[in-house]
CSV table of C-alpha atoms and ligand atoms in Angstrom, one decimal:
chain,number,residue,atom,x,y,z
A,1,UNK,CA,-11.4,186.9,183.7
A,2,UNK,CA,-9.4,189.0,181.2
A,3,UNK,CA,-9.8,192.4,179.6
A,4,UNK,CA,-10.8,190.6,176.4
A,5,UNK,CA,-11.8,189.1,174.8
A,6,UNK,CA,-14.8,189.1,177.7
A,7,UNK,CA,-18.0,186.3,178.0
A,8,UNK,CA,-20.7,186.8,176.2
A,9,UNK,CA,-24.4,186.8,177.5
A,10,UNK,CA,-26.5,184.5,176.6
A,11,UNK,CA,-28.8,186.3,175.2
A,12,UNK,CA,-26.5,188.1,172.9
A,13,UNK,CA,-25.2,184.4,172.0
A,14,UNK,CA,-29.0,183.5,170.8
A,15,UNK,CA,-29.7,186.8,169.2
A,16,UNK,CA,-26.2,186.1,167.2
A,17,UNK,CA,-27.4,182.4,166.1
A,18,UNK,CA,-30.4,183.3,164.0
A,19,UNK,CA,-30.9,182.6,160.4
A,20,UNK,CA,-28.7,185.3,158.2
A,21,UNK,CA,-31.0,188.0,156.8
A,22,UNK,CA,-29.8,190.0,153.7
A,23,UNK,CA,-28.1,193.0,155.0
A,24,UNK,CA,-29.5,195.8,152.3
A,25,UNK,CA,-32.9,195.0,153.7
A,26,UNK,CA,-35.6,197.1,155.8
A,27,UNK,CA,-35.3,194.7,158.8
A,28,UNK,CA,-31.1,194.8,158.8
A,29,UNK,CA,-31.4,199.0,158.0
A,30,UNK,CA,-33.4,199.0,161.4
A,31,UNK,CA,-31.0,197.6,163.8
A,32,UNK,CA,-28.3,198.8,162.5
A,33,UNK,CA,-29.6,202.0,162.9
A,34,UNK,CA,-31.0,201.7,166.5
A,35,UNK,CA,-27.2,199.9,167.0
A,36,UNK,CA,-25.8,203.5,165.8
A,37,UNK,CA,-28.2,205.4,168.0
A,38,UNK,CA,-27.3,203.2,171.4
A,39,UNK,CA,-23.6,203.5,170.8
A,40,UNK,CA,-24.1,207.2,171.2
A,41,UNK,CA,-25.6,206.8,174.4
A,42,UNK,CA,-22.8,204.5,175.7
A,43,UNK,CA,-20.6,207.0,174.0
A,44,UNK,CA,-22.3,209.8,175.7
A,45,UNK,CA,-21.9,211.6,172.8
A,46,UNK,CA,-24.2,213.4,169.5
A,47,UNK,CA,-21.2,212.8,167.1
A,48,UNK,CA,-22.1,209.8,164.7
A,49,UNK,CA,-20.3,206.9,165.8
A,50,UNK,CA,-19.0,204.4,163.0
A,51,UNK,CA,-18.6,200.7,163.0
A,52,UNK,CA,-16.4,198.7,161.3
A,53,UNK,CA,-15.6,195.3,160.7
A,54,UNK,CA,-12.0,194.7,162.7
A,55,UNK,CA,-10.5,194.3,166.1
A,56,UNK,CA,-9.5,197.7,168.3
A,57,UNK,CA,-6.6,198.4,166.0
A,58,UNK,CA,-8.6,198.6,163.2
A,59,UNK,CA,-10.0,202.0,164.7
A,60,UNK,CA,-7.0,202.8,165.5
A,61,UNK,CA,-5.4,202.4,162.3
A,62,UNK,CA,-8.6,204.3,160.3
A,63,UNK,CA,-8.2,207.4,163.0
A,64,UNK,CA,-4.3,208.0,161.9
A,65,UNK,CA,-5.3,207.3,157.7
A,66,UNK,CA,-8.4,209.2,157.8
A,67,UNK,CA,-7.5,212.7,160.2
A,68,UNK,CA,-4.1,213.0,159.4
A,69,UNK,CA,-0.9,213.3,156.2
A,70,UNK,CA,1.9,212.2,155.3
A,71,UNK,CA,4.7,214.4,157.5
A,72,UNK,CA,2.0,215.6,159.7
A,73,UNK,CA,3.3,216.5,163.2
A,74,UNK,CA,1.2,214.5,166.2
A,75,UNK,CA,1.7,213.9,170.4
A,76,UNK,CA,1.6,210.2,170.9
A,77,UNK,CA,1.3,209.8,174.7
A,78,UNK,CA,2.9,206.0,175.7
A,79,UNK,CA,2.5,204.6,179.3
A,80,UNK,CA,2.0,201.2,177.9
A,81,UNK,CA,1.5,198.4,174.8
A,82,UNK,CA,-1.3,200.2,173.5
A,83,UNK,CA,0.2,203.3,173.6
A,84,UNK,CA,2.7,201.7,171.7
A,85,UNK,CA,0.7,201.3,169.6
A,86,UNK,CA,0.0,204.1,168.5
A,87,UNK,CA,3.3,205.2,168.1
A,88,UNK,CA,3.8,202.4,165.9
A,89,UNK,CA,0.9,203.3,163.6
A,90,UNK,CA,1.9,206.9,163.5
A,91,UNK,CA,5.9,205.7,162.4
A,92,UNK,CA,3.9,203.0,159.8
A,93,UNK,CA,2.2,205.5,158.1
A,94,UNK,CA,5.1,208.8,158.1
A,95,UNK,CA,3.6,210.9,160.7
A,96,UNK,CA,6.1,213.1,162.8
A,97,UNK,CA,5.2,211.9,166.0
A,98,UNK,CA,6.7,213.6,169.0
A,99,UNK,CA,6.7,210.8,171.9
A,100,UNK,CA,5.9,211.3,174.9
A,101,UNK,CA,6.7,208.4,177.1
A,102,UNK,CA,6.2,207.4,180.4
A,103,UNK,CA,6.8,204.4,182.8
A,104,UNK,CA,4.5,202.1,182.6
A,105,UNK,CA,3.3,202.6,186.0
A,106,UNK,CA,2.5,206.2,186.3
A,107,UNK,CA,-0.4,208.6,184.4
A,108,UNK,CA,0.3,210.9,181.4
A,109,UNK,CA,0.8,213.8,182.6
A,110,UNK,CA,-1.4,216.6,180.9
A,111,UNK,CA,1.2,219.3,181.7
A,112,UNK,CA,3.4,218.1,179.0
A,113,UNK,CA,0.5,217.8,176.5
A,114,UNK,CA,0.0,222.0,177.0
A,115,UNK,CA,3.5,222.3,176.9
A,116,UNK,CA,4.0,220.8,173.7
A,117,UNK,CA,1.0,222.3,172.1
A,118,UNK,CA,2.5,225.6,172.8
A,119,UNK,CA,6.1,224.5,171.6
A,120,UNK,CA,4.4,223.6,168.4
A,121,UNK,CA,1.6,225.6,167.3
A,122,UNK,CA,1.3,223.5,164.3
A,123,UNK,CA,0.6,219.9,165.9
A,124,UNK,CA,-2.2,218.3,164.3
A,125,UNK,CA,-3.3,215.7,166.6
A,126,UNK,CA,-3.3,214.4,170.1
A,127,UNK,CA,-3.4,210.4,170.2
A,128,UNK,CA,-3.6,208.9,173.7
A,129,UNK,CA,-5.3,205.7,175.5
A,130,UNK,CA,-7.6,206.4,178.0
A,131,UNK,CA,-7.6,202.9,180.1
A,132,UNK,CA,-4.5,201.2,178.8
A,133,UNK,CA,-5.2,197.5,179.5
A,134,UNK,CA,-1.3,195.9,179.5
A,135,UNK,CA,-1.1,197.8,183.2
A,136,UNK,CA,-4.6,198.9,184.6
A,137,UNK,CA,-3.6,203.0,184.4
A,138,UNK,CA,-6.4,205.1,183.7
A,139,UNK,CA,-5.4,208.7,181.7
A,140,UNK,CA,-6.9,211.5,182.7
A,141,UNK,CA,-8.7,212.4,179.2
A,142,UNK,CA,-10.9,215.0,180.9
A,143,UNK,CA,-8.0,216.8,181.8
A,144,UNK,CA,-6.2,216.3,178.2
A,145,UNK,CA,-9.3,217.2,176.7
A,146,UNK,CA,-9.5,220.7,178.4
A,147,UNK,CA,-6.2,221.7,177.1
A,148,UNK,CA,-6.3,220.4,173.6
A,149,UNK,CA,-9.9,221.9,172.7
A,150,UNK,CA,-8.5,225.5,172.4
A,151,UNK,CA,-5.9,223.8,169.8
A,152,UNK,CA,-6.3,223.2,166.2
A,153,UNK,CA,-5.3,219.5,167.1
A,154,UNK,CA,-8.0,217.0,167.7
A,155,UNK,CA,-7.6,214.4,170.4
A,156,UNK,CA,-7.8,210.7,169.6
A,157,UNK,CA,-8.9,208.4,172.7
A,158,UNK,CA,-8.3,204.5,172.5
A,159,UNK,CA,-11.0,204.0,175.1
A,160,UNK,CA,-11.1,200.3,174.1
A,161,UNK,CA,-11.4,198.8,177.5
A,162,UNK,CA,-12.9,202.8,179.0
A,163,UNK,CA,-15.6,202.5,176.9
A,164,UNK,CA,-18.7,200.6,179.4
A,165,UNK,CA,-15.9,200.5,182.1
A,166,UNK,CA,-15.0,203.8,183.5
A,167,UNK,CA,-16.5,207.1,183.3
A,168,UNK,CA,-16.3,208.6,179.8
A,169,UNK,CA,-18.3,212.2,178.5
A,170,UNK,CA,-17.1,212.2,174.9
A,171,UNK,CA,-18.9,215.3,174.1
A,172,UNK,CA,-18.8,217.2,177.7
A,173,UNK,CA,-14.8,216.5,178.2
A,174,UNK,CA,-14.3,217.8,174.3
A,175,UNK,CA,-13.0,213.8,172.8
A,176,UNK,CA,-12.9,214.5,169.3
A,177,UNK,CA,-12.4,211.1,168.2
A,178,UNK,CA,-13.0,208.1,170.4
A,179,UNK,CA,-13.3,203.9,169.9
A,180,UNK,CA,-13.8,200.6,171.2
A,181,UNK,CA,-13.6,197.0,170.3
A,182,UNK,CA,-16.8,194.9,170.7
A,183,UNK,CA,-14.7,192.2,172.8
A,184,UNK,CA,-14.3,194.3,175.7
A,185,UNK,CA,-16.8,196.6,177.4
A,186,UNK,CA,-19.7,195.7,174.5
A,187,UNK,CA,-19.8,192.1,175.7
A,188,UNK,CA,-19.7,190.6,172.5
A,189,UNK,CA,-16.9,188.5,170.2
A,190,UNK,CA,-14.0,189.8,168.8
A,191,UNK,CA,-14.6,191.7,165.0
A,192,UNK,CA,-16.6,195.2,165.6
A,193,UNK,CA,-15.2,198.3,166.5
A,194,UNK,CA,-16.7,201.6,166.7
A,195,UNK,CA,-15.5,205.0,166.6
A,196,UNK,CA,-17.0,208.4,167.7
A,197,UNK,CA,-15.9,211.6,165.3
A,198,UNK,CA,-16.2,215.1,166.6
A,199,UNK,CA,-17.2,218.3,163.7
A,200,UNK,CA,-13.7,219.3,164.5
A,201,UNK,CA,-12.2,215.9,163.5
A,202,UNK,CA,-14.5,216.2,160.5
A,203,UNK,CA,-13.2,219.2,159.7
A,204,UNK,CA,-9.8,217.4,159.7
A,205,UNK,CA,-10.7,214.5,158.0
A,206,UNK,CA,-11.2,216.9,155.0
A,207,UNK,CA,-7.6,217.7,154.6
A,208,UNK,CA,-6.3,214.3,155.0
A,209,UNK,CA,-4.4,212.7,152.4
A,210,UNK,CA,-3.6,209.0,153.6
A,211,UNK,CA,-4.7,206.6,151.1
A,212,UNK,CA,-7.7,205.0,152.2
A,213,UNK,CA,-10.5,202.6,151.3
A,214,UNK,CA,-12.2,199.9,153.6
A,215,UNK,CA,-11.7,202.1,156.4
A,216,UNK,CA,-12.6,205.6,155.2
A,217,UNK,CA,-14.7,207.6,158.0
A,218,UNK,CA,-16.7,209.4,155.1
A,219,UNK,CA,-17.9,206.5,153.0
A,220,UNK,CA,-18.8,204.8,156.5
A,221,UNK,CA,-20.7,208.2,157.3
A,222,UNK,CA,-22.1,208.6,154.1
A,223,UNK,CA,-23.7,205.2,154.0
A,224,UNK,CA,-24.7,205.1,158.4
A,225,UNK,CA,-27.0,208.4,157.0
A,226,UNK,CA,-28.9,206.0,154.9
A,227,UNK,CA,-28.5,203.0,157.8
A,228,UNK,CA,-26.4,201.0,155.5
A,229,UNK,CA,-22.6,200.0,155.5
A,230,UNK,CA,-20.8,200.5,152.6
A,231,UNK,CA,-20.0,196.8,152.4
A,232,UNK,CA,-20.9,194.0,153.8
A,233,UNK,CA,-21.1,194.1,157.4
A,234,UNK,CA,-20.7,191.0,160.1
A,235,UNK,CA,-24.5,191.2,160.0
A,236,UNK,CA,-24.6,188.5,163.1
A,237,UNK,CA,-22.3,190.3,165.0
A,238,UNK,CA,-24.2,193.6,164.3
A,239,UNK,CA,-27.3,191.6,165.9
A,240,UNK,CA,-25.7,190.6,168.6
A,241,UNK,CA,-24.0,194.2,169.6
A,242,UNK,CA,-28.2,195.5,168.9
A,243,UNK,CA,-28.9,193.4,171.6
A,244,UNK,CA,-25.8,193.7,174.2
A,245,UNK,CA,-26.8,197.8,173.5
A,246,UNK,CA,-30.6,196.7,174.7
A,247,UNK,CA,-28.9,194.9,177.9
A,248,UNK,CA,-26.9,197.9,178.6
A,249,UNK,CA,-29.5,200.3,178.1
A,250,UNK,CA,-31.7,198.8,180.4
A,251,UNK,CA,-28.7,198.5,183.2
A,252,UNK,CA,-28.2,202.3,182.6
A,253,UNK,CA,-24.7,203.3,181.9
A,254,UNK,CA,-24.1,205.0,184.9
A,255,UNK,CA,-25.1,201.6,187.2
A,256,UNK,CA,-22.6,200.0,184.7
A,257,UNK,CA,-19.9,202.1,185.5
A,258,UNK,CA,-20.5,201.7,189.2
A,259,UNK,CA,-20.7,197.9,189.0
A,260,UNK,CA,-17.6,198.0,187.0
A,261,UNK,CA,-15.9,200.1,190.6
A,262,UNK,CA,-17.2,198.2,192.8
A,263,UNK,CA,-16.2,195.1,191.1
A,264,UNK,CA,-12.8,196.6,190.9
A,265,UNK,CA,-12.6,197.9,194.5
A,266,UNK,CA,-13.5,193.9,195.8
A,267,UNK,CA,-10.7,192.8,193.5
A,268,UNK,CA,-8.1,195.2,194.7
A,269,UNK,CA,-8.9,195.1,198.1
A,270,UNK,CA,-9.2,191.3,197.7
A,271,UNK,CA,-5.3,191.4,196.6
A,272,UNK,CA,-4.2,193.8,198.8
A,273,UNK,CA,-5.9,191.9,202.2
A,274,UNK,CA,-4.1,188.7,200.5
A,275,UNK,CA,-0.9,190.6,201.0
A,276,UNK,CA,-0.5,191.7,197.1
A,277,UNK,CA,0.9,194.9,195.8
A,278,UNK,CA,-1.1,196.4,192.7
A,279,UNK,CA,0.6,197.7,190.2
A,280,UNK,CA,-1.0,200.6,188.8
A,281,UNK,CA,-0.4,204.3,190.7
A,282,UNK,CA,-3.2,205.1,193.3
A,283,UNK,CA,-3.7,208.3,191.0
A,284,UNK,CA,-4.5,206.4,188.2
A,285,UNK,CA,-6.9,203.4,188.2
A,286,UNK,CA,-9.2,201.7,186.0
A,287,UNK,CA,-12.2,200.0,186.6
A,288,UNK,CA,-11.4,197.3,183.5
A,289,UNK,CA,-8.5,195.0,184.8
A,290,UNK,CA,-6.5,195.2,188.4
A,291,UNK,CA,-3.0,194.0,187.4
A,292,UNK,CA,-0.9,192.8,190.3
A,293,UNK,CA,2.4,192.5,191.2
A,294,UNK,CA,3.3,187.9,191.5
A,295,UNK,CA,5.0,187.9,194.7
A,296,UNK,CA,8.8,187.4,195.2
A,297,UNK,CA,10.0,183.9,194.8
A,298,UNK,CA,6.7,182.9,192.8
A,299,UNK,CA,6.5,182.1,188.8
A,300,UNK,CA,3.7,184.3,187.5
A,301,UNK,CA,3.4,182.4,184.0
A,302,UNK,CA,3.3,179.2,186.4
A,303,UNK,CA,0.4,180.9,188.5
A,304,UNK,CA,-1.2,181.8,185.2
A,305,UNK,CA,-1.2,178.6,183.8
A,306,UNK,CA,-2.3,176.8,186.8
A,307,UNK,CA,-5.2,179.3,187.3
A,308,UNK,CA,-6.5,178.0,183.9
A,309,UNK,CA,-5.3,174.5,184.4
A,310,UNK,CA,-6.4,173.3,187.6
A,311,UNK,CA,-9.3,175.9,188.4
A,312,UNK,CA,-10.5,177.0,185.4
A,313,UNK,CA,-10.2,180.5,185.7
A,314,UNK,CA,-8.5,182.6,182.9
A,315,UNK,CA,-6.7,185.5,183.9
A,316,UNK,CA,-3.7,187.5,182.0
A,317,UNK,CA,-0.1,187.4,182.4
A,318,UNK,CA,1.7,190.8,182.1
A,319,UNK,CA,3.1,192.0,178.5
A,320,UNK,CA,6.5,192.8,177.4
A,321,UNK,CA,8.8,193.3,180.2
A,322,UNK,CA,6.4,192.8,182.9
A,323,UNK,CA,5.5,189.4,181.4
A,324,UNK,CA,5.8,186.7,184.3
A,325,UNK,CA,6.2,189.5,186.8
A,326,UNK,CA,2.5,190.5,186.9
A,327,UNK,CA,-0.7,189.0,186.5
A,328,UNK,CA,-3.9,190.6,184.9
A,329,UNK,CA,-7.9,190.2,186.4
A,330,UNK,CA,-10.1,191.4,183.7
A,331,UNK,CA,-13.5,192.7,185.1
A,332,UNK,CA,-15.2,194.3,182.5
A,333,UNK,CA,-18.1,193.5,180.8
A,334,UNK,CA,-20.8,190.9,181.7
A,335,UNK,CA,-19.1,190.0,185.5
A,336,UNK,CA,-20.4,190.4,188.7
A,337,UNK,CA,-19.9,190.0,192.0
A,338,UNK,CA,-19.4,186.5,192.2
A,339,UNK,CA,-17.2,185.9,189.0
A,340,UNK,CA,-15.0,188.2,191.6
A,341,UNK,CA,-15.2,186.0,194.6
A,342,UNK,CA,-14.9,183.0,192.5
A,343,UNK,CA,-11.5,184.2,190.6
A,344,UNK,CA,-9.8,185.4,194.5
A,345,UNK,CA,-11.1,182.3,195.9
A,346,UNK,CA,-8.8,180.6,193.2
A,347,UNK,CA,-6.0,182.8,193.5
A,348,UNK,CA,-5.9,181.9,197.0
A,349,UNK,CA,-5.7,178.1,196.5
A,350,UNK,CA,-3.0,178.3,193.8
A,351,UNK,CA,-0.8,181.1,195.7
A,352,UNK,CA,-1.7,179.0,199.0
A,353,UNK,CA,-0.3,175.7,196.9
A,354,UNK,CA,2.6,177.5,195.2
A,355,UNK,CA,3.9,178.3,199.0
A,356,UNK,CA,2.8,181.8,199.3
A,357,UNK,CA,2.7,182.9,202.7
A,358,UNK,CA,-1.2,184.3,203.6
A,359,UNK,CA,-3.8,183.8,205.5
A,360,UNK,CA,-6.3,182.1,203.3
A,361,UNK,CA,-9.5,183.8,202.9
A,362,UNK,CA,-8.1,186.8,203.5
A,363,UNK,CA,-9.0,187.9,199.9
A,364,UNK,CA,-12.6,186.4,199.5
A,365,UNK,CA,-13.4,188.0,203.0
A,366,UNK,CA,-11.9,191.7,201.9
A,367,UNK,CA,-14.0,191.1,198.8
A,368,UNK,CA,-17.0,190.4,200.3
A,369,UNK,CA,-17.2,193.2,202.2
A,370,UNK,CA,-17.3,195.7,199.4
A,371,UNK,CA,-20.1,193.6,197.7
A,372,UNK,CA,-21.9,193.6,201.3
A,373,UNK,CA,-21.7,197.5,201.6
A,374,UNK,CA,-19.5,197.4,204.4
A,375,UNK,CA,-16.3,199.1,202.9
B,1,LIG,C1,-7.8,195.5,173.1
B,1,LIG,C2,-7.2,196.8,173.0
B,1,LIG,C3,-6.9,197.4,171.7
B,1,LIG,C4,-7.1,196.7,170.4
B,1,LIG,O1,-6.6,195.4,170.4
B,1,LIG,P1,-7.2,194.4,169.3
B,1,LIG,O2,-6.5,193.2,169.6
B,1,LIG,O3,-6.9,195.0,167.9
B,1,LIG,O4,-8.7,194.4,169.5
B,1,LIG,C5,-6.4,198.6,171.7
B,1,LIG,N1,-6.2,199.4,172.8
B,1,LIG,C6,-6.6,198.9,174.0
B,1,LIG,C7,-6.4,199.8,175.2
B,1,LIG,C8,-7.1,197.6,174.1
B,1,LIG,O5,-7.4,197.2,175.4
């Protein structure tokens, strides 16, 4: 029960374990290519999206080398670790980053975005996260997107954990470059990601002087046209995302995206019935993880360790400062409505014998509602 790495469905497991095949063959060029074709779907998008062998920050990393320059003047919006992180990518590689930070418990506020664009007409890109998993906050990229378009910048969207989670129009909301990681929403292990690329980023793309090799958007363009990689791909784990795409496409994406609220309504009215506060702003919530606050006088790396321990439930702690101080459910991917009940039904008997003052079955009962239509 964490934001990621998620489970895997079994069928995705079996699909992964069979014989290796060659990848420059007919047979590996076909799912690949249906692979490419289904990601724009969940993408809801017509740009090509690329995928490469590496985690989330591996995307990340290939946006800032391939759309931008040395010196090149960028908004990094922060309201959290992996907004961080792109701060830290943009420092690594000598971008001129003008921060824009925010507590970690409140939204990025578009305002500042327009603001900045018309302080500085020559600002080349717009990097934010749209779901930023260390705190549950959900961005309002629709918004962002409506202000940047009429820009020369193109806006970059970490939807790692938005991605098959939350409502997400890359073309219709004008996201010129957005990625995922195959361990979240995809449903699959750690080691793919895959990253949408707008004309307009394109166009950038062109002008961009970062060295780069493994991870250069045109070679991996180049060689998806021909439904090839340019090296040799994960072929298993390319299988394996062919046929988590098959499972989603047959659950249609918007029935995804409504499973993935209501499993995150049951788990936040779960807490709050159990007496819990949630952390994330009521403006601003995600459908991938409900992060909570630990209640006073209990020892949230304690509570986490004895979820796992004695129940067998994994949930997250918090990161950086709000380590020990809150606690993470992941619901994204392959859970329903029972890996919900299951996971508050534990948090109830480790609160309840940690000396957490409830009424027990306060949480499971909350939950069940939603599931039963009644709230
Ligand atoms: C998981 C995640 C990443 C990438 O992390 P990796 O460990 O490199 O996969 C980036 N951004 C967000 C919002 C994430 O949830």
């Amino acid at each position: 029960m964490t934001p990621g790495p998620t489970p895997v469905p079994p069928e995705v497991l079996l699909a992964q374990a069979q014989p290796m095949i060659h990848h420059r063959t007919p047979k590996f060029s076909e799912i690949l290519a249906k692979a490419s074709e289904d990601l724009k779907y969940i993408f809801s998008t017509k740009n090509d999206v690329l995928t490469f062998a590496c985690s989330g920050t591996g995307v990340m990393e290939s946006a800032v080398v391939n759309l931008f320059s040395a010196g090149d003047k960028v908004i990094v919006c922060s309201n959290g670790k992996f907004g961080q992180r792109f701060d830290q990518l943009a420092a690594a590689y000598g971008l001129n980053a003008i921060s824009l930070e925010y507590d970690w418990d409140t939204v990025v506020e578009p305002a500042d975005i327009a603001r900045e664009l018309k302080a500085n007409p020559d600002i080349k890109g717009v990097l934010v996260v749209q779901s930023e998993t260390s705190t549950g906050v959900l961005n309002d990229v629709k918004a962002i997107g409506e202000i940047v378009k009429d820009h020369q910048a193109v806006l970059v969207v970490d939807s790692i954990t938005g991605v098959g989670a939350v409502e997400l129009r890359t073309d219709d909301w004008h996201l010129d470059v957005v990625m995922t990681g195959s361990q979240k929403g995809l449903m699959l292990p750690p080691g793919l990601a895959c990253v949408s690329v707008s004309d307009k980023a394109w166009a950038a793309v062109e002008k961009s002087t970062l060295p780069k090799f493994y991870f250069s958007w045109t070679k991996g363009r180049k060689a998806l046209a021909k439904s090839t990689t340019p090296f040799t791909p994960p072929v298993s784990l390319i299988i394996g995302l062919g046929e988590a795409l098959t499972m989603m496409r047959e659950e249609g994406l918007e029935d995804i995206i409504k499973r993935h609220s209501k499993l995150a309504l049951a788990t936040r009215l779960g807490a709050e019935a159990m007496g819990l506060k949630l952390f994330a702003p009521a403006n601003g919530r995600g459908s991938a993880v409900t992060p909570v606050w630990v209640p006073e006088n209990i020892d949230g790396k304690e509570l986490v360790k004895k979820m796992s321990a004695k129940y067998g439930i994994t949930i997250a702690g918090g990161q950086e400062h709000l380590a020990g101080k809150i606690f993470r459910i992941g619901h994204l991917g392959y859970f329903d409505q029972f890996d919900i009940l299951t996971t508050l039904a534990g948090l109830e008997m480790c609160l309840t014998e940690m000396g957490y003052g409830f009424e027990a079955g306060s949480g499971v009962r909350a939950a069940e509602e939603v599931f039963m239509g009644l709230k």
